[in-house]
Short mmCIF file of C-alpha atoms and ligand atoms in Angstrom, two decimals:
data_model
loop_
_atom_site.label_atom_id
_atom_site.label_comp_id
_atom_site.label_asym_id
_atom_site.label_seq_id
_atom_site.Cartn_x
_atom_site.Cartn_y
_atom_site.Cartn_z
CA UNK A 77 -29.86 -6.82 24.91
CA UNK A 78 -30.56 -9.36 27.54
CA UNK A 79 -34.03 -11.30 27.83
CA UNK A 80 -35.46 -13.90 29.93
CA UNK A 81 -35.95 -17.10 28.46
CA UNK A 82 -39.15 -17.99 29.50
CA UNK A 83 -41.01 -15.08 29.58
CA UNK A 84 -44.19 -15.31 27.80
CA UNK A 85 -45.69 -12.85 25.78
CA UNK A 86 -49.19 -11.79 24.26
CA UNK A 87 -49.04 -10.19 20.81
CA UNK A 88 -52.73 -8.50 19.90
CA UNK A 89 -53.11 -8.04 15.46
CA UNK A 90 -50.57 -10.11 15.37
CA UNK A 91 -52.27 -12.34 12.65
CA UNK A 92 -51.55 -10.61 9.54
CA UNK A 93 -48.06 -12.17 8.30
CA UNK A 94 -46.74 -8.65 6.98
CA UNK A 95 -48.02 -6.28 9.76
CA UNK A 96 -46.21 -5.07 12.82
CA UNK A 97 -47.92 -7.59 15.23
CA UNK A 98 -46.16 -10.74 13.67
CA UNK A 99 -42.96 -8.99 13.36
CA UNK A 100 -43.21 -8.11 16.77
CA UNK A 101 -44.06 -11.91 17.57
CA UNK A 102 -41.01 -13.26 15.21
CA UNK A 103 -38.80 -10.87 17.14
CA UNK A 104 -39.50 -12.21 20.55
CA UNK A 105 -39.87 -15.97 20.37
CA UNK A 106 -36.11 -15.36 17.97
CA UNK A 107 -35.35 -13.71 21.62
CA UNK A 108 -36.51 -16.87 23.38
CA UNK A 109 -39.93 -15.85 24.58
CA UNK A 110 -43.00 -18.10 24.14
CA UNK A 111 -45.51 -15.35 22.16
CA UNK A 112 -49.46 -16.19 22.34
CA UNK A 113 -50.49 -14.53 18.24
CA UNK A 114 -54.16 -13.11 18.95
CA UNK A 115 -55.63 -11.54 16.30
CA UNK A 116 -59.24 -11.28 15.30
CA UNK A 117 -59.02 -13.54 12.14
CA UNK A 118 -58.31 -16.88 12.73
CA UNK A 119 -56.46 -18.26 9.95
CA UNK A 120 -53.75 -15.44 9.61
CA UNK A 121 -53.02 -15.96 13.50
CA UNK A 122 -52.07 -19.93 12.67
CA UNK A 123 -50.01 -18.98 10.11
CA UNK A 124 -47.96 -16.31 11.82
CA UNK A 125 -47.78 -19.13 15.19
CA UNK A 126 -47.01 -21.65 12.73
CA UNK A 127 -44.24 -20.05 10.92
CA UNK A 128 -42.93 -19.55 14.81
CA UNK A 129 -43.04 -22.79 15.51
CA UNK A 130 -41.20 -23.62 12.27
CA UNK A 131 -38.58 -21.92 12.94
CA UNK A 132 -37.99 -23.38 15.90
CA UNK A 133 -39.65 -21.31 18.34
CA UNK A 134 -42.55 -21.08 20.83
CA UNK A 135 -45.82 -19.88 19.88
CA UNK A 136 -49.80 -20.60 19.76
CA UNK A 137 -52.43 -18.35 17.57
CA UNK A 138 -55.38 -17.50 20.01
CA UNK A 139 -58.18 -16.18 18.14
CA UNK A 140 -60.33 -13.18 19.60
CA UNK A 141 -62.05 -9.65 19.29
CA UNK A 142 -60.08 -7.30 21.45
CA UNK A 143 -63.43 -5.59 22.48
CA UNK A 144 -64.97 -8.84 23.64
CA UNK A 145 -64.01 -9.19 27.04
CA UNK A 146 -65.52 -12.80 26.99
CA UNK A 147 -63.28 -14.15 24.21
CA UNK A 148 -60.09 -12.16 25.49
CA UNK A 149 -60.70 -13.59 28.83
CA UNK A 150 -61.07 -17.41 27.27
CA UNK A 151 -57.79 -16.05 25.12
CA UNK A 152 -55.62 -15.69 28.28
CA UNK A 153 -56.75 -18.30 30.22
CA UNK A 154 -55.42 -20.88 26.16
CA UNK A 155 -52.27 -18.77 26.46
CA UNK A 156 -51.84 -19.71 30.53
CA UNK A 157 -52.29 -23.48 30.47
CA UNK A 158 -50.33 -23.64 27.33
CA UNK A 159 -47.18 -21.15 28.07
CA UNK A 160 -47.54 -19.68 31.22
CA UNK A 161 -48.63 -17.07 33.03
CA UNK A 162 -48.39 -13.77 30.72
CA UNK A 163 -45.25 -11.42 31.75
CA UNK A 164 -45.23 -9.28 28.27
CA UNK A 165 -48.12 -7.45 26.40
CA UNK A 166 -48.33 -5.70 23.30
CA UNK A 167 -51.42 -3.83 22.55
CA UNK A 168 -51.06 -3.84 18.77
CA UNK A 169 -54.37 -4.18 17.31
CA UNK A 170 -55.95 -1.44 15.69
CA UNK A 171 -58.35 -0.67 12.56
CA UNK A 172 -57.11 2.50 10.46
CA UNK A 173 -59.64 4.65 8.69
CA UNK A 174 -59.68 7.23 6.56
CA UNK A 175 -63.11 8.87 6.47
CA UNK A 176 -63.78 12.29 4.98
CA UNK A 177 -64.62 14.45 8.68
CA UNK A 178 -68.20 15.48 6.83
CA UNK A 179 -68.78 11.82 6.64
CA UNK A 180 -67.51 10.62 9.86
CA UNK A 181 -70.65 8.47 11.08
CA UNK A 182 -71.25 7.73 15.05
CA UNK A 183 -70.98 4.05 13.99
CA UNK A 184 -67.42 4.23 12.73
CA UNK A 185 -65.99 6.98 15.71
CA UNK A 186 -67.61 4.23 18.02
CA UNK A 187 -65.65 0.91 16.67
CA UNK A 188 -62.49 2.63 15.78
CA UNK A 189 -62.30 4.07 19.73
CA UNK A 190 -63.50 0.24 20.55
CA UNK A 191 -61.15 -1.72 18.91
CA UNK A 192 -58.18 0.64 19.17
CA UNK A 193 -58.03 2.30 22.69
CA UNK A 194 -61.14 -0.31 24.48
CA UNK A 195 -59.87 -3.12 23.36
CA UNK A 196 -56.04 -2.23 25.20
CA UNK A 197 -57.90 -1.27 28.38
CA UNK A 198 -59.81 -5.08 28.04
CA UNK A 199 -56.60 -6.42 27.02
CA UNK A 200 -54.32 -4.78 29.74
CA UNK A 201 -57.05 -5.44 32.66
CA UNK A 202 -57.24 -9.22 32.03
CA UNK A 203 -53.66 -9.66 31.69
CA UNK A 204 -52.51 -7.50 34.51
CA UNK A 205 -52.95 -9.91 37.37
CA UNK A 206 -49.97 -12.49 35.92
CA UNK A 207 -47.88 -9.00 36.02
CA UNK A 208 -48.93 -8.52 39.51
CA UNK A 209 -48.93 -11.86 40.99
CA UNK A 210 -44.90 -12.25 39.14
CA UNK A 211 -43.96 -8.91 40.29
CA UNK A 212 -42.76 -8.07 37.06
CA UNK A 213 -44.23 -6.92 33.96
CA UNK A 214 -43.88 -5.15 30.50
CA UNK A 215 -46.67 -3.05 28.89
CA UNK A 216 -45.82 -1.82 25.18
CA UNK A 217 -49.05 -0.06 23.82
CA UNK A 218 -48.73 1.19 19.89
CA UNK A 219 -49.88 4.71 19.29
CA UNK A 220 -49.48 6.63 15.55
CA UNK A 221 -47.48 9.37 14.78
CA UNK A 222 -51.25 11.25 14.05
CA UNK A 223 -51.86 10.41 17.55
CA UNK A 224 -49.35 12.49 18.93
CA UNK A 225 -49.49 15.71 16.71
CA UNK A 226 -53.19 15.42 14.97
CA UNK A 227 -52.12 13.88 12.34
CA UNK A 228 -54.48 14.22 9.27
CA UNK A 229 -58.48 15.80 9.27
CA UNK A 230 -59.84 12.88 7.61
CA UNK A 231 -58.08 10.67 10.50
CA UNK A 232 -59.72 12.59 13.45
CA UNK A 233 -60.87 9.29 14.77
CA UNK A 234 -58.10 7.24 14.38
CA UNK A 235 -55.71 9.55 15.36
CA UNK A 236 -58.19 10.81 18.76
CA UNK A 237 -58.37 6.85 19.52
CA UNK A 238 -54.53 6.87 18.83
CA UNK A 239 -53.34 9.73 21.12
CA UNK A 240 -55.83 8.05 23.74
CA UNK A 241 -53.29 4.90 23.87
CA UNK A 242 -50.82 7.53 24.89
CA UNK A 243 -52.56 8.67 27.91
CA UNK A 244 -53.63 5.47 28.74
CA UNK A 245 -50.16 3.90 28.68
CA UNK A 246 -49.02 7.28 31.30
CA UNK A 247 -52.48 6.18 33.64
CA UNK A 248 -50.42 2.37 33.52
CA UNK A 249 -46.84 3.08 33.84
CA UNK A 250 -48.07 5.55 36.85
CA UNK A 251 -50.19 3.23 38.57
CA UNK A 252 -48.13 0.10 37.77
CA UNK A 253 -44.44 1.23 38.10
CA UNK A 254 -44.12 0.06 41.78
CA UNK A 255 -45.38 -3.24 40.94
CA UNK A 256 -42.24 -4.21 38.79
CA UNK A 257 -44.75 -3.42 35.73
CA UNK A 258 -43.73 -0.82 32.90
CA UNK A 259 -45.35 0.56 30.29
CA UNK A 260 -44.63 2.46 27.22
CA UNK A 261 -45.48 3.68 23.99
CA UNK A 262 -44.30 2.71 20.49
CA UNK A 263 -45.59 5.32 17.92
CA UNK A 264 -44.99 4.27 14.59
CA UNK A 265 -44.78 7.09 11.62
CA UNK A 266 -45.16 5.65 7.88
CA UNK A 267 -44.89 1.86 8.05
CA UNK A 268 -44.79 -0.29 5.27
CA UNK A 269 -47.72 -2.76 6.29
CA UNK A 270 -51.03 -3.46 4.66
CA UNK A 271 -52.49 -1.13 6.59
CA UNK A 272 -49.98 1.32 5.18
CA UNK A 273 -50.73 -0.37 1.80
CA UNK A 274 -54.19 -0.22 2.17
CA UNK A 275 -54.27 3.96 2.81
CA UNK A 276 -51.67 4.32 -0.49
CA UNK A 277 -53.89 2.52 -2.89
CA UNK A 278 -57.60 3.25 -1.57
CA UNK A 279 -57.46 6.69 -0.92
CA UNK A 280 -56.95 9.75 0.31
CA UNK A 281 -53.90 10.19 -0.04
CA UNK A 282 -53.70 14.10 -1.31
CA UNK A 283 -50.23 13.68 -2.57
CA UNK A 284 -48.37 11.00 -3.55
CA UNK A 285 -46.59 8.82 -0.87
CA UNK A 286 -43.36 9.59 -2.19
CA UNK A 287 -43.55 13.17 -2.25
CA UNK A 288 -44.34 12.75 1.63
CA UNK A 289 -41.38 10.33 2.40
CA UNK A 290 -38.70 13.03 0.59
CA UNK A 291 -39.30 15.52 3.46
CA UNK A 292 -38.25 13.23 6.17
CA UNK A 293 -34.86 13.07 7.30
CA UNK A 294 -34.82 9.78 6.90
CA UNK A 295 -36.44 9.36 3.83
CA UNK A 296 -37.98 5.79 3.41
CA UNK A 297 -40.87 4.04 4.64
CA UNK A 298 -40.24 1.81 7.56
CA UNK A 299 -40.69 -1.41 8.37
CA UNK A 300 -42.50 -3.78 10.69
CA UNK A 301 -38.89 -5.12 11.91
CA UNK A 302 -38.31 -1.24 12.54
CA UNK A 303 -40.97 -1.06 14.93
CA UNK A 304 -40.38 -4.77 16.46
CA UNK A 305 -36.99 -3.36 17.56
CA UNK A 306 -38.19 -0.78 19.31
CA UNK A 307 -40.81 -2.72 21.20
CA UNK A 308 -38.42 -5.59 21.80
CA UNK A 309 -36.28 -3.06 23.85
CA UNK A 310 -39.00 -2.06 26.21
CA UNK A 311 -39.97 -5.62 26.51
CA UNK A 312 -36.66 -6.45 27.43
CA UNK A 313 -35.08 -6.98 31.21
CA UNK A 314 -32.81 -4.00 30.34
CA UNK A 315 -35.62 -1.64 30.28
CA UNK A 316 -36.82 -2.23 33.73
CA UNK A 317 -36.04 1.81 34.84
CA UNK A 318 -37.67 3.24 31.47
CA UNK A 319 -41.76 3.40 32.03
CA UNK A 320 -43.79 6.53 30.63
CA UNK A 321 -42.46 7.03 27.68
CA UNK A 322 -43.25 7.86 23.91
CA UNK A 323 -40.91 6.70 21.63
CA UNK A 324 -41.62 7.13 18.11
CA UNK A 325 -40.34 5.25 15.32
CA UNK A 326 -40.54 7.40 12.26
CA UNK A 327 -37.57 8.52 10.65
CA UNK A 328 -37.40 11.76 11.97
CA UNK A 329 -40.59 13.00 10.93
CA UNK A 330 -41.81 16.18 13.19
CA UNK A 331 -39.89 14.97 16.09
N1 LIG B 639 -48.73 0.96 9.17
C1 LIG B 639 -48.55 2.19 9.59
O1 LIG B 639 -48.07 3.05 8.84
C2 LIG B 639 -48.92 2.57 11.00
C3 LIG B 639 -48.61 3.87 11.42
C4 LIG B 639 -48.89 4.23 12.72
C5 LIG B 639 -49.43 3.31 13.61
N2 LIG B 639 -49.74 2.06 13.18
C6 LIG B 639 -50.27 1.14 14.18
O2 LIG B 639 -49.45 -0.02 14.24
C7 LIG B 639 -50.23 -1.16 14.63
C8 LIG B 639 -50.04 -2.29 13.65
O3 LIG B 639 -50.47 -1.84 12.37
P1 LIG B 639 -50.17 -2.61 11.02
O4 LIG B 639 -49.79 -1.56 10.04
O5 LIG B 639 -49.30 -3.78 11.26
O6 LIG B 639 -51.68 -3.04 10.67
P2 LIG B 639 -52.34 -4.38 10.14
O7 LIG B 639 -53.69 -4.00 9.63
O8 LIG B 639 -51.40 -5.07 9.22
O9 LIG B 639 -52.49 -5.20 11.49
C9 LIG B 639 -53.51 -4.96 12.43
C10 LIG B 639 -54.00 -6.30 12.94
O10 LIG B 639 -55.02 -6.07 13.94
C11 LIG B 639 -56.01 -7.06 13.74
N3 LIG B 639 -57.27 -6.62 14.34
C12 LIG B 639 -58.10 -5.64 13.87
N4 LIG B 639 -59.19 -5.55 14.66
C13 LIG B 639 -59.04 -6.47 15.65
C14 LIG B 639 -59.85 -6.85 16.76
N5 LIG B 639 -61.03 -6.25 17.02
N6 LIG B 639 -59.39 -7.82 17.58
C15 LIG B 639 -58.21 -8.44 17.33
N7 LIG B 639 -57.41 -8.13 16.28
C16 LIG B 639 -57.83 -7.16 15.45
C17 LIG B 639 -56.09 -7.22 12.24
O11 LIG B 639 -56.73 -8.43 11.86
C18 LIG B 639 -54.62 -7.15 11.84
O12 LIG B 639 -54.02 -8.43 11.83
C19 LIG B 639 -51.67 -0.65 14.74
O13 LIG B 639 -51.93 -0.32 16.09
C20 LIG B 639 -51.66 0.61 13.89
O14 LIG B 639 -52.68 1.51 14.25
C21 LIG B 639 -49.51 1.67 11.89
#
């Protein structure tokens, strides 16, 4: 698969050293990218940029709440004057939540559809003009598999913010595609991250993990690398015809 050298890229969540987001960001500075790590907490962004650097690549952590458009905007304008104008975005971020439906408070529908579908649209709109002005572009926006078929009831806001990102990233790769710009959607099924982790051992689970894993044709959980492949291809210069799509990354499961 062929990518530029110097493209730079913005990672969102990308601060928690065994989610998605970092193996996303290890994936593309390996591939010669410079990758801006923004995540909310501070700390777990410097490590991920710092095990980058380390290895030998490119990276700063930019710290910032995806739903405040003054500290994404401050975010950008770090990640310009230190790599470059940004060519590659990954709207990763998200909070999971499992919340009986009964219980479901206004508060918690409110920040999930904030951080998780708001915060791409803040993201994607301060971004977009380094796209624009380059001609060239790559949107990769990260759904769930509960946001494309409902998923479960005591997920109705997750999955709702999560099946938003999908229409969203259609609105994008319609408006953007003669602009050089794609965009596309990553929908991961049963990841093993800590938010994965978190859902297993806190909850809610009505059966036990394994039970769920045995129906899928491929029957393991996946990884984060799983889903950085996947997003490294639609980040890549190869994928310059592919916009508008869905491609999920989940063993089989329902698709
Ligand atoms: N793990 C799974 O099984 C699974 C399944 C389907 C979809 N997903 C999606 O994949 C993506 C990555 O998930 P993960 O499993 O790596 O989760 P994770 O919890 O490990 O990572 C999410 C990151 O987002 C950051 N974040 C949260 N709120 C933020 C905010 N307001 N501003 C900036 N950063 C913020 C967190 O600090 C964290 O580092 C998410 O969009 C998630 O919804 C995960």
């Amino acid at each position: 698969m062929a990518m530029a050298a110097k493209r730079t890229a913005l990672i969102t969540g990308a601060g928690d050293p065994a989610g998605m987001g970092a193996a996303i960001a290890r994936r593309f500075a390996r591939s010669g990218m410079s990758v801006a790590v923004l995540d909310i907490v501070e700390e777990g962004a410097k490590e991920v940029a710092a095990s980058i650097t380390a290895a030998g690549g490119s990276a700063i952590a930019v710290t910032a709440d995806v739903t405040d458009r003054k500290q994404v905007t401050e975010a950008a304008e770090r990640v310009r004057s230190a790599l470059g104008p940004i060519g590659v975005l990954v709207n990763n971020a998200a909070i999971e939540g499992w919340c009986k439906f009964e219980d479901l408070t206004d508060e918690l529908w409110d920040r999930t559809m904030e951080v998780n579908l708001k915060g791409a649209f803040i993201v994607t709109q301060t971004v977009l003009p380094d796209m624009e002005a380059a001609g060239w572009g790559r949107i990769v926006n990260i759904s769930a598999l509960g946001g494309q078929m409902g998923g479960v009831f005591d997920m109705s806001h997750y999955n709702s913010s999560k099946g938003g990102m999908i229409s969203f990233t259609h609105s994008l790769a319609i408006g953007l595609g003669a602009k050089g710009i794609t965009a596309n959607t990553v929908s991961p099924g049963f990841i093993d991250t800590p938010m994965a982790r978190r859902a297993i051992e806190t909850s809610a689970f009505p059966v036990d993990h394994r039970e769920i894993l045995k129906s899928y044709p491929i029957p393991r959980l996946g990884s984060a690398e799983d889903i950085a492949a996947a997003v490294a291809f639609f980040a890549s210069e190869d994928a310059g015809y592919i916009t508008n799509q869905v491609l999920g990354v989940n063993g089989g499961c329902y698709n």
